[in-house]
Coordinates of C-alpha atoms and ligand atoms in Angstrom, one line a residue:
Chain A
X1337 CA 119.3 100.8 141.1
X1338 CA 116.6 103.0 142.2
X1339 CA 114.3 101.2 145.1
X1340 CA 112.7 99.0 142.6
X1341 CA 110.6 95.6 143.2
X1342 CA 110.1 92.7 141.1
X1343 CA 106.1 92.1 140.0
X1344 CA 104.5 89.8 137.8
X1345 CA 103.1 92.1 135.5
X1346 CA 101.7 90.1 132.6
X1347 CA 99.6 87.5 132.8
X1348 CA 100.1 84.0 131.4
X1349 CA 96.9 84.5 128.8
X1350 CA 98.7 87.6 127.9
X1351 CA 102.5 85.9 127.2
X1352 CA 100.5 82.8 125.4
X1353 CA 98.7 85.4 123.2
X1354 CA 101.3 87.5 122.3
X1355 CA 103.6 84.8 121.7
X1356 CA 100.6 83.3 119.4
X1357 CA 100.1 86.3 117.1
X1358 CA 103.9 86.8 117.0
X1359 CA 104.2 83.0 115.8
X1360 CA 101.1 83.7 113.2
X1361 CA 102.6 86.9 112.2
X1362 CA 106.3 85.4 111.4
X1363 CA 104.5 82.3 109.8
X1364 CA 102.0 84.6 107.5
X1365 CA 104.9 86.6 106.3
X1366 CA 107.1 83.6 105.0
X1367 CA 104.1 81.6 103.5
X1368 CA 102.9 85.2 102.0
X1369 CA 106.5 85.6 100.5
X1370 CA 106.5 82.2 99.2
X1371 CA 103.0 82.3 97.9
X1372 CA 104.5 86.0 95.7
X1373 CA 107.5 84.1 94.5
X1374 CA 107.9 81.0 95.7
X1375 CA 111.3 80.2 96.3
X1376 CA 111.8 76.3 96.6
X1377 CA 109.6 73.5 95.5
X1378 CA 109.9 69.7 97.8
X1379 CA 110.3 67.2 95.3
X1380 CA 111.1 67.2 92.0
X1381 CA 109.9 65.8 88.5
X1382 CA 106.5 65.1 86.8
X1383 CA 105.4 62.4 89.6
X1384 CA 106.1 64.6 92.5
X1385 CA 102.9 64.5 94.1
X1386 CA 103.8 66.7 97.1
X1387 CA 101.8 70.2 96.4
X1388 CA 104.1 72.6 98.0
X1389 CA 101.9 75.9 96.7
X1390 CA 98.8 74.3 97.8
X1391 CA 100.2 73.0 101.6
X1392 CA 102.2 76.1 101.4
X1393 CA 98.4 78.4 100.9
X1394 CA 96.6 76.3 103.0
X1395 CA 98.8 76.8 106.0
X1396 CA 98.7 80.8 105.3
X1397 CA 95.1 80.4 105.2
X1398 CA 95.0 78.7 108.7
X1399 CA 97.3 80.8 110.1
X1400 CA 95.8 83.6 109.1
X1401 CA 92.7 82.4 111.0
X1402 CA 94.6 81.7 114.1
X1403 CA 95.8 85.1 114.1
X1404 CA 92.3 86.4 113.4
X1405 CA 91.2 84.8 116.1
X1406 CA 93.3 85.5 118.9
X1407 CA 93.4 88.9 118.0
X1408 CA 90.3 89.2 118.6
X1409 CA 90.9 87.5 121.5
X1410 CA 93.5 90.0 122.9
X1411 CA 91.4 93.1 122.2
X1412 CA 88.6 91.4 124.4
X1413 CA 90.6 90.7 127.2
X1414 CA 92.1 94.3 126.9
X1415 CA 89.2 95.9 127.2
X1416 CA 86.9 93.5 129.6
X1417 CA 89.6 91.0 130.9
X1418 CA 88.5 90.5 134.7
X1419 CA 92.8 90.1 135.7
X1420 CA 93.8 93.2 133.7
X1421 CA 91.8 94.8 131.0
X1422 CA 95.4 97.0 129.8
X1423 CA 94.0 99.1 126.8
X1424 CA 95.3 101.6 128.5
X1425 CA 98.6 100.7 128.6
X1426 CA 99.0 99.3 124.8
X1427 CA 96.9 101.4 123.1
X1428 CA 96.4 105.3 122.0
X1429 CA 94.8 106.2 125.8
X1430 CA 95.1 109.3 127.0
X1431 CA 97.4 108.3 129.3
X1432 CA 100.1 107.6 126.7
X1433 CA 99.1 110.1 124.3
X1434 CA 100.4 112.8 127.0
X1435 CA 103.0 110.9 128.0
X1436 CA 104.3 110.8 124.3
X1437 CA 106.4 113.6 123.7
X1438 CA 108.5 112.8 126.7
X1439 CA 108.8 109.4 125.3
X1440 CA 109.9 110.7 121.8
X1441 CA 112.3 113.0 123.7
X1442 CA 113.5 110.2 125.6
X1443 CA 114.4 107.8 122.4
X1444 CA 115.8 111.0 120.7
X1445 CA 118.3 111.6 123.9
X1446 CA 116.9 114.8 124.4
X1447 CA 116.0 113.7 127.9
X1448 CA 117.9 111.0 130.2
X1449 CA 114.8 109.6 132.1
X1450 CA 110.8 109.1 131.5
X1451 CA 107.6 108.7 134.1
X1452 CA 106.5 104.9 134.6
X1453 CA 105.4 103.1 131.4
X1454 CA 103.3 99.9 132.9
X1455 CA 103.5 97.9 129.7
X1456 CA 104.7 99.5 126.5
X1457 CA 106.2 102.4 125.6
X1458 CA 103.4 105.6 124.4
X1459 CA 105.5 105.3 121.3
X1460 CA 104.6 102.0 120.5
X1461 CA 101.1 102.4 122.3
X1462 CA 100.4 105.2 120.8
X1463 CA 101.3 104.7 117.0
X1464 CA 102.7 101.0 116.0
X1465 CA 99.9 99.4 117.5
X1466 CA 97.0 101.7 115.8
X1467 CA 98.8 101.6 112.5
X1468 CA 98.9 97.5 113.4
X1469 CA 95.4 97.4 113.9
X1470 CA 94.9 99.5 110.5
X1471 CA 96.8 96.9 108.5
X1472 CA 95.4 94.2 110.0
X1473 CA 92.2 95.3 108.9
X1474 CA 93.3 96.2 105.7
X1475 CA 95.3 92.1 105.3
X1476 CA 91.6 90.7 106.7
X1477 CA 89.8 92.6 103.8
X1478 CA 92.6 92.0 101.3
X1479 CA 92.7 88.6 102.2
X1480 CA 89.1 87.3 101.8
X1481 CA 88.4 89.5 99.1
X1482 CA 91.6 87.3 97.5
X1483 CA 90.1 83.7 99.1
X1484 CA 87.6 84.2 96.8
X1485 CA 85.3 81.5 98.3
X1486 CA 82.6 80.4 100.4
X1487 CA 83.0 80.6 104.3
X1488 CA 80.6 80.7 107.4
X1489 CA 79.9 77.0 106.1
X1490 CA 78.8 78.0 103.1
X1491 CA 76.0 80.9 104.8
X1492 CA 78.0 83.3 102.5
X1493 CA 80.7 83.9 100.0
X1494 CA 83.3 86.2 99.9
X1495 CA 82.7 88.5 96.6
X1496 CA 79.4 89.6 98.3
X1497 CA 80.9 90.2 101.4
X1498 CA 83.9 92.0 100.1
X1499 CA 83.3 92.1 96.6
X1500 CA 83.7 95.9 97.2
X1501 CA 87.7 96.1 98.6
X1502 CA 89.0 95.3 95.0
X1503 CA 87.8 98.5 93.6
X1504 CA 89.2 100.6 96.7
X1505 CA 92.7 99.4 96.0
X1506 CA 92.2 100.0 91.9
X1507 CA 91.6 96.1 91.1
X1508 CA 92.6 92.9 92.5
X1509 CA 96.2 93.4 91.1
X1510 CA 96.5 96.4 92.9
X1511 CA 94.5 95.0 96.2
X1512 CA 97.1 91.8 96.1
X1513 CA 100.0 94.0 96.2
X1514 CA 98.9 96.1 99.2
X1515 CA 98.6 92.3 100.9
X1516 CA 101.8 91.8 99.9
X1517 CA 103.4 95.1 101.1
X1518 CA 101.7 94.1 104.4
X1519 CA 104.3 91.5 105.0
X1520 CA 107.1 94.5 104.7
X1521 CA 105.2 96.8 107.0
X1522 CA 104.8 94.1 110.2
X1523 CA 108.4 93.3 109.5
X1524 CA 109.7 97.1 110.0
X1525 CA 107.3 98.1 112.6
X1526 CA 108.3 94.7 114.2
X1527 CA 111.8 94.9 114.5
X1528 CA 111.4 98.6 115.7
X1529 CA 109.2 97.3 118.4
X1530 CA 111.7 94.7 119.8
X1531 CA 114.3 97.1 119.2
X1532 CA 113.0 100.0 121.6
X1533 CA 111.9 97.1 123.8
X1534 CA 115.8 95.8 123.8
X1535 CA 117.1 99.4 124.7
X1536 CA 114.7 100.0 127.0
X1537 CA 116.0 96.9 129.0
X1538 CA 118.9 98.1 128.2
X1539 CA 119.0 101.3 129.5
X1540 CA 116.4 101.3 132.3
X1541 CA 117.8 97.5 133.6
X1542 CA 113.8 96.9 134.2
X1543 CA 113.8 93.5 132.5
X1544 CA 111.0 95.0 130.0
X1545 CA 112.5 92.4 127.0
X1546 CA 112.4 89.5 129.7
X1547 CA 109.2 90.2 131.0
X1548 CA 107.5 89.2 127.9
X1549 CA 108.7 85.0 128.4
X1550 CA 108.5 85.2 132.0
X1551 CA 105.8 87.9 133.1
X1552 CA 108.1 89.2 135.5
X1553 CA 109.8 92.7 135.5
X1554 CA 111.4 95.1 137.6
X1555 CA 109.2 98.7 138.3
X1556 CA 109.6 101.4 140.7
X1557 CA 109.0 100.5 144.6
X1558 CA 105.9 103.3 144.7
X1559 CA 104.0 101.8 141.2
X1560 CA 103.8 97.9 142.4
X1561 CA 100.7 97.0 143.5
X1562 CA 99.5 96.1 147.0
X1563 CA 96.5 94.3 148.1
X1564 CA 93.9 95.8 150.0
X1565 CA 92.2 93.5 153.2
X1566 CA 89.7 92.3 150.7
X1567 CA 92.8 90.7 148.8
X1568 CA 91.7 93.0 145.6
X1569 CA 95.1 94.4 144.1
X1570 CA 95.3 98.5 144.0
X1571 CA 97.3 100.1 141.8
X1572 CA 99.4 102.9 143.3
X1573 CA 99.9 105.9 141.2
X1574 CA 100.6 105.2 137.6
Chain B
X850 CA 64.7 78.1 61.7
X851 CA 67.0 77.8 58.6
X852 CA 69.9 76.6 60.4
X853 CA 73.5 75.6 58.4
X854 CA 73.9 73.2 60.8
X855 CA 72.2 69.8 61.5
X856 CA 69.4 69.2 64.0
X857 CA 72.0 67.4 66.5
X858 CA 74.7 70.1 66.4
X859 CA 71.8 72.5 67.1
X860 CA 70.9 70.8 70.2
X861 CA 73.8 70.1 71.4
X862 CA 74.8 73.6 71.3
X863 CA 71.9 74.2 73.0
X864 CA 73.3 71.9 76.0
X865 CA 76.3 73.7 75.7
X866 CA 74.4 76.9 76.6
X867 CA 72.3 75.6 79.2
X868 CA 75.9 74.6 80.8
X869 CA 77.2 77.8 80.5
X870 CA 74.0 79.6 81.7
X871 CA 74.2 77.3 84.9
X872 CA 71.2 75.7 83.8
X873 CA 70.6 71.8 83.8
X874 CA 70.0 69.5 80.7
X875 CA 66.0 69.4 81.3
X876 CA 66.2 73.1 79.9
X877 CA 67.5 72.2 76.9
X878 CA 64.2 72.6 74.6
X879 CA 63.2 76.0 76.6
X880 CA 66.7 76.9 74.7
X881 CA 66.2 75.6 71.3
X882 CA 62.6 77.0 71.5
X883 CA 63.9 80.5 72.7
X884 CA 66.9 80.1 69.5
X885 CA 64.5 79.1 67.2
X886 CA 61.4 82.0 68.0
X887 CA 64.2 84.1 67.7
X888 CA 63.2 85.9 64.7
X889 CA 60.0 87.4 66.5
X890 CA 62.7 88.8 69.7
X891 CA 63.8 92.2 69.7
X892 CA 66.0 93.0 66.6
X893 CA 69.7 94.1 67.5
X894 CA 71.6 97.1 66.0
X895 CA 75.4 96.9 66.4
X896 CA 77.6 99.9 66.5
X897 CA 81.0 100.7 66.9
X898 CA 83.2 103.4 67.9
X899 CA 86.7 103.9 68.8
X900 CA 88.1 99.9 67.6
X901 CA 90.0 98.4 65.5
X902 CA 87.3 96.0 64.9
X903 CA 88.7 93.0 66.1
X904 CA 86.2 92.6 68.4
X905 CA 83.6 92.0 65.0
X906 CA 86.2 90.2 63.7
X907 CA 86.2 87.7 66.7
X908 CA 82.5 87.6 66.2
X909 CA 82.6 86.8 62.6
X910 CA 85.4 83.6 63.6
X911 CA 82.1 82.0 65.5
X912 CA 82.3 78.7 63.7
X913 CA 79.3 76.4 65.8
X914 CA 76.9 78.0 65.3
X915 CA 78.1 80.1 62.2
X916 CA 78.3 83.8 62.5
X917 CA 75.4 83.9 59.4
X918 CA 73.2 81.3 61.4
X919 CA 74.1 84.1 64.2
X920 CA 73.1 87.1 62.5
X921 CA 70.4 85.0 60.0
X922 CA 68.4 83.3 62.4
X923 CA 69.2 83.5 66.5
X924 CA 69.2 87.6 66.0
X925 CA 67.7 89.7 64.2
X926 CA 70.5 92.2 62.9
X927 CA 69.1 95.0 61.8
X928 CA 72.1 97.3 61.5
X929 CA 75.9 96.7 61.4
X930 CA 78.3 98.9 59.3
X931 CA 80.3 96.3 57.9
X932 CA 78.1 93.1 57.3
X933 CA 75.0 94.6 56.8
X934 CA 73.3 94.3 53.2
X935 CA 71.9 97.8 52.9
X936 CA 74.0 101.0 52.4
X937 CA 73.7 104.3 52.7
X938 CA 70.3 106.0 53.2
X939 CA 68.3 103.0 52.9
X940 CA 70.5 101.8 56.1
X941 CA 69.8 105.2 58.1
X942 CA 66.0 104.6 57.6
X943 CA 66.0 101.2 58.8
X944 CA 67.9 102.2 61.6
X945 CA 65.9 105.4 62.7
X946 CA 62.8 103.2 62.5
X947 CA 64.4 100.3 64.2
X948 CA 65.6 103.1 67.3
X949 CA 62.1 104.8 67.0
X950 CA 60.3 101.5 67.8
X951 CA 62.4 100.7 70.8
X952 CA 62.8 97.6 72.7
X953 CA 65.5 96.5 70.4
X954 CA 68.8 94.9 71.7
X955 CA 71.8 97.9 71.2
X956 CA 75.6 96.2 70.9
X957 CA 78.2 98.4 71.2
X958 CA 81.7 97.8 70.2
X959 CA 84.5 100.5 70.6
X960 CA 85.3 103.0 73.2
X961 CA 83.3 106.8 73.5
X962 CA 85.0 110.2 73.4
X963 CA 84.4 111.9 76.2
X964 CA 87.5 114.3 76.5
X965 CA 87.3 115.9 73.2
X966 CA 84.1 114.3 71.3
X967 CA 84.9 115.5 67.5
X968 CA 87.9 112.8 68.2
X969 CA 85.1 110.3 67.3
X970 CA 82.4 111.4 64.5
X971 CA 80.2 109.7 61.7
X972 CA 78.0 111.6 59.8
X973 CA 78.8 114.5 61.5
X974 CA 77.5 113.2 64.7
X975 CA 79.5 112.7 67.8
X976 CA 80.2 109.0 69.3
X977 CA 79.1 110.6 72.9
X978 CA 75.7 111.7 71.0
X979 CA 75.0 108.8 68.7
X980 CA 75.5 106.2 71.7
X981 CA 72.9 108.5 73.9
X982 CA 70.9 108.3 70.4
X983 CA 71.3 104.9 70.4
X984 CA 70.1 103.7 73.8
X985 CA 67.6 105.8 75.1
X986 CA 65.1 103.3 73.3
X987 CA 66.9 100.1 74.1
X988 CA 66.0 97.2 75.6
X989 CA 69.4 96.0 77.1
X990 CA 72.7 97.4 76.0
X991 CA 75.2 95.2 75.1
X992 CA 78.8 96.3 75.6
X993 CA 81.4 93.5 73.4
X994 CA 85.1 94.2 73.6
X995 CA 86.8 96.1 76.6
X996 CA 86.8 99.3 74.6
X997 CA 83.0 99.7 74.7
X998 CA 82.6 97.9 78.4
X999 CA 85.7 100.2 80.3
X1000 CA 87.1 101.9 77.3
X1001 CA 90.2 99.8 76.1
X1002 CA 93.1 100.4 74.9
X1003 CA 92.0 104.5 73.5
X1004 CA 91.5 104.9 77.9
X1005 CA 95.3 104.0 78.0
X1006 CA 97.0 106.5 79.8
X1007 CA 97.7 109.2 79.2
X1008 CA 94.1 108.6 77.5
X1009 CA 94.5 112.0 74.9
X1010 CA 90.9 111.7 74.2
X1011 CA 88.9 111.0 77.2
X1012 CA 87.9 107.5 75.8
X1013 CA 85.5 105.7 78.4
X1014 CA 83.3 102.8 78.7
X1015 CA 79.7 103.5 77.7
X1016 CA 78.5 102.8 81.3
X1017 CA 80.9 105.5 82.5
X1018 CA 80.5 108.2 79.5
X1019 CA 76.4 107.8 79.5
X1020 CA 75.7 106.5 83.2
X1021 CA 73.6 104.1 81.3
X1022 CA 73.3 100.4 82.5
X1023 CA 75.3 97.9 80.4
X1024 CA 75.8 94.1 79.9
X1025 CA 79.4 93.9 79.2
X1026 CA 81.6 91.3 77.6
X1027 CA 84.4 92.2 77.9
X1028 CA 87.7 90.5 75.8
X1029 CA 90.0 92.1 73.6
X1030 CA 88.6 90.3 71.7
X1031 CA 85.7 89.4 73.2
X1032 CA 84.8 85.9 72.7
X1033 CA 82.0 84.5 70.8
X1034 CA 81.5 81.9 73.2
X1035 CA 80.6 84.4 75.9
X1036 CA 78.6 86.7 73.6
X1037 CA 75.6 84.4 72.5
X1038 CA 74.9 82.8 76.2
X1039 CA 74.5 86.6 77.1
X1040 CA 72.4 86.6 74.1
X1041 CA 70.4 83.5 74.7
X1042 CA 70.2 84.2 78.5
X1043 CA 68.3 87.5 77.3
X1044 CA 65.9 85.6 75.1
X1045 CA 65.5 83.0 77.5
X1046 CA 64.2 84.9 80.5
X1047 CA 63.4 88.1 79.0
X1048 CA 65.6 90.1 81.3
X1049 CA 69.0 90.9 81.5
X1050 CA 71.6 88.0 83.6
X1051 CA 73.1 88.9 86.9
X1052 CA 75.7 91.2 86.7
X1053 CA 79.6 91.4 89.3
X1054 CA 80.4 95.0 89.8
X1055 CA 81.9 95.1 86.1
X1056 CA 79.1 94.7 84.6
X1057 CA 80.1 90.9 83.6
X1058 CA 77.2 88.4 83.6
X1059 CA 77.7 86.4 86.4
X1060 CA 77.1 83.1 85.4
X1061 CA 79.9 83.6 83.0
X1062 CA 82.7 85.8 84.8
X1063 CA 82.5 84.8 88.4
X1064 CA 85.6 82.4 88.4
X1065 CA 88.9 83.6 87.8
X1066 CA 91.0 82.0 85.0
X1067 CA 93.0 80.5 87.7
X1068 CA 90.3 78.5 89.2
X1069 CA 89.9 76.3 85.9
X1070 CA 93.1 76.5 84.8
X1071 CA 94.6 73.1 83.1
X1072 CA 98.3 74.5 84.5
X1073 CA 96.3 74.5 88.1
X1074 CA 98.2 71.4 88.8
X1075 CA 101.2 72.4 88.3
X1076 CA 100.8 75.9 90.3
X1077 CA 99.8 74.0 93.5
X1078 CA 102.7 71.9 93.0
X1079 CA 104.9 74.7 92.9
X1080 CA 106.0 73.6 89.5
X1081 CA 106.7 76.9 87.0
X1082 CA 108.5 78.4 84.0
X1083 CA 110.7 80.7 84.8
X1084 CA 112.0 81.2 81.3
X1085 CA 110.7 80.6 77.7
X1086 CA 112.5 78.2 75.7
X1087 CA 112.8 76.0 78.9
X1088 CA 112.7 72.6 79.4
X1089 CA 109.6 73.6 81.9
X1090 CA 107.8 75.4 79.1
X1091 CA 107.8 72.7 77.1
X1092 CA 106.5 70.3 80.0
X1093 CA 103.9 72.8 80.3
X1094 CA 104.6 73.7 83.8
X1095 CA 102.6 77.1 85.6
X1096 CA 102.9 80.6 83.8
X1097 CA 102.8 81.8 87.2
X1098 CA 106.4 83.7 87.3
X1099 CA 106.2 84.5 83.8
X1100 CA 103.4 87.2 84.6
X1101 CA 99.7 85.1 84.3
X1102 CA 97.4 87.1 85.5
X1103 CA 95.0 84.3 86.0
X1104 CA 94.6 84.8 89.5
X1105 CA 93.3 88.0 88.9
X1106 CA 91.1 87.6 85.9
X1107 CA 87.6 86.7 85.8
X1108 CA 87.3 84.7 82.5
X1109 CA 85.8 81.3 81.8
X1110 CA 88.5 81.3 78.8
X1111 CA 89.5 77.5 80.2
X1112 CA 86.3 76.5 80.2
X1113 CA 84.9 77.8 76.8
X1114 CA 88.3 78.3 74.7
X1115 CA 88.5 79.8 71.9
X1116 CA 88.7 79.7 67.8
X1117 CA 85.8 77.0 68.1
X1118 CA 87.0 75.5 71.6
X1119 CA 90.5 74.2 69.6
X1120 CA 92.7 76.8 72.2
X1121 CA 93.2 79.2 74.3
X1122 CA 96.3 81.5 75.9
X1123 CA 98.1 79.6 78.6
X1124 CA 96.8 76.5 76.4
X1125 CA 99.6 78.2 73.6
X1126 CA 102.0 79.1 75.7
X1127 CA 101.2 82.8 76.9
X1128 CA 100.4 83.6 80.4
X1129 CA 96.7 85.1 80.8
X1130 CA 97.3 88.8 79.9
X1131 CA 94.0 89.4 82.0
X1132 CA 91.9 90.9 79.1
X1133 CA 88.8 91.0 80.1
X1134 CA 89.6 93.0 83.4
X1135 CA 88.9 97.0 83.5
X1136 CA 91.5 99.0 82.7
X1137 CA 93.9 96.1 82.1
X1138 CA 95.9 97.7 79.7
X1139 CA 97.4 99.8 82.4
X1140 CA 96.9 97.6 85.8
X1141 CA 98.7 94.5 84.3
X1142 CA 101.3 95.8 82.7
X1143 CA 104.3 94.7 82.3
X1144 CA 102.8 92.0 81.5
X1145 CA 105.5 89.5 82.1
X1146 CA 105.8 90.5 85.7
X1147 CA 104.4 88.5 88.3
X1148 CA 103.0 92.0 90.2
X1149 CA 102.1 94.8 88.4
X1150 CA 105.0 98.0 89.0
X1151 CA 103.6 100.6 91.2
X1152 CA 103.5 104.2 91.3
X1153 CA 105.7 106.1 94.0
X1154 CA 103.7 108.6 95.7
X1155 CA 105.0 112.1 95.2
X1156 CA 107.1 111.0 92.4
X1157 CA 105.0 111.4 89.1
X1158 CA 105.6 109.1 86.6
X1159 CA 108.4 107.2 88.3
X1160 CA 107.1 103.6 89.0
X1161 CA 108.8 100.2 90.5
X1162 CA 108.1 96.7 91.7
X1163 CA 106.6 95.6 95.1
X1164 CA 109.8 94.0 96.0
X1165 CA 112.1 96.8 95.9
X1166 CA 109.8 99.4 98.0
X1167 CA 109.1 96.4 100.5
X1168 CA 113.2 96.0 100.8
X1169 CA 114.0 99.6 100.7
X1170 CA 111.2 100.3 103.6
X1171 CA 112.6 97.0 105.8
X1172 CA 117.1 98.6 104.7
X1173 CA 115.4 102.2 105.7
X1174 CA 114.2 100.5 108.7
X1175 CA 117.4 98.2 109.9
X1176 CA 119.8 101.7 109.1
X1177 CA 117.5 103.4 111.1
X1178 CA 117.1 100.9 114.2
X1179 CA 121.5 100.4 113.6
X1180 CA 122.1 104.5 113.7
X1181 CA 119.8 105.0 116.8
X1182 CA 121.7 102.0 118.8
X1183 CA 125.1 103.2 117.7
X1184 CA 123.6 106.6 119.0
X1185 CA 122.6 105.0 122.6
X1186 CA 125.9 103.1 123.0
X1187 CA 127.4 106.6 122.2
X1188 CA 125.4 108.3 124.7
X1189 CA 126.1 105.8 127.7
X1190 CA 123.3 104.3 128.0
X1191 CA 123.8 100.5 127.6
X1192 CA 126.4 101.5 130.5
X1193 CA 125.8 100.0 133.9
X1194 CA 124.1 102.8 136.2
X1195 CA 126.0 103.8 138.7
X1196 CA 124.0 102.4 141.4
X1197 CA 124.1 98.7 140.4
X1198 CA 127.4 98.0 141.1
X1199 CA 129.2 94.8 140.8
X1200 CA 127.9 92.8 144.1
X1201 CA 124.8 90.0 143.9
X1202 CA 121.4 91.3 142.7
X1203 CA 119.3 92.9 145.0
X1204 CA 117.3 90.7 147.7
X1205 CA 113.7 90.0 146.7
X1206 CA 111.6 91.8 149.3
X1207 CA 107.6 90.9 150.3
X1208 CA 106.8 93.2 147.9
X1209 CA 109.1 91.8 145.0
X1210 CA 107.4 88.2 144.9
X1211 CA 103.7 90.3 144.4
X1212 CA 101.9 89.7 141.5
X1213 CA 99.9 92.3 139.6
X1214 CA 97.4 89.2 138.4
Ligands
SF4_1126 S1 99.2 79.2 84.2 FE1 98.3 81.4 84.8 S2 96.3 80.8 85.7 FE2 97.2 79.2 85.0 S3 97.6 78.0 87.2 FE3 99.5 79.3 86.4 S4 99.0 81.3 87.0 FE4 97.1 80.1 87.0
SF4_1127 S1 93.0 83.2 78.9 FE1 93.4 85.8 79.6 S2 94.6 87.0 77.9 FE2 93.4 85.1 77.6 S3 91.3 85.8 76.1 FE3 91.2 84.9 78.5 S4 90.9 86.9 79.7 FE4 92.4 87.4 77.8

């Protein structure tokens, strides 16, 4: 193994937010699929008072609210956090855009190694994350438009704020179809993201995959942070 | 005012209209007065273009108030080709005079042929010319039925005549009371609103009066409790259908359709589509013929980009996407293994893991 050291790279807040967002996406996928295609039913008969669909929809709406909140917090921290403003590592920054051809070559087996990636690999950071953000915005707009209710404590109505959205999609049913597609888009891109991180861990033995639970991973010694006399961390290279 | 209905029925009608307009019962005297003075109100010209006359049929089936009451007392219907007493030059002269005087309500039924204007002609004039003439001096333009409002069945793909709704055809501001056919219980409150407030009602983005069309069928449907409980009809003729379970899985478009049908009902408040056992097909929505086909499928089929004329279901596209992704991931994983990337690196050896150095205890936090 090359000269590597184990460091704590992911703050526990980021690990928490990561799993919160993943949990919300999975829950939204399952409940969303149920709303599209109600494939089970709790209880039986006319006297059954358990409102399966009503509860599933309620969970869907609450989970969507949690997802919006946690994504907003993650977004804010990525830019303004005092402990790790990491947008350059997880988004389409110049650093990642420059590293993209090399990363693609690496994953297409055209080269054996690549430069050090601090967090996400450049394929995910420059392609999947922006795609997610675009689809996230679509999901929120179409979702609110279908929600068709008052929000912000009755101060406003979805039809006035997002009333234009169904027009963009050519009608409410098309908008509903697009909202439904998002399940598949998130499922596919999520699978690709997990897969890329697994093969990176398997190939480089750097504990990338494990780090999303523990926060710790192996990095080349020259990229490990050192602490200055003031105690503030300094990043070597990268 | 001469009406066949008695005073009690008339006041009940006014009360129902007040509720439809979202007004309190204290408005009933004003509504009654507005209706009673209707003879002094602007006259109405009703013209038909590319249509099946189903809208007029529906209007003619109005029971409470009866069509005769509406035509003779509530509105002053000066021109309607099917039911007016006058004919020929007399009728044309009346029409010209009313248009010349202005301030009338133009009621339009049927789509306008824009692509091939000659496809729809009356007395040597195209529907496009006629509708422009008709609307130029109108105080308000009321489009009854989905054809006049949005093009309707004539505008369905491939739309050979280039049929359009009135607003799209000439750019006029219209009040749309859509439906295939429209419900007289929606037309009357719209006219009463105009008579009462002397202005057209607030409209949604599709030109429909908000006080009628803001809510969706699904919000007021009598089978909504079954929807919420997850009880659905999955086959016509089944026990679930007898139990009047929700028709969501049978393609009901109630969740996408803005209309008060479950409240106003049809045929003198006798019934409506879902109560009859058929899902809503969304006939009050723009271009519903194209948008909602197949009427018995939950979500419409969607065109596949790049493949003209090929349409498939959202489920098929989704599962194909997932299968393709999984196949791609699988192929890549096999190639990765074949390239030896999963093998242990030569420098890893078999010994114990490297001892943690001081730096290895560090943190980036
Ligand atoms: S029958 Fe249609 S409108 Fe009624 S609850 Fe079911 S889906 Fe909604
Ligand atoms: S229930 Fe649906 S299909 Fe029936 S009249 Fe109303 S909008 Fe049209």
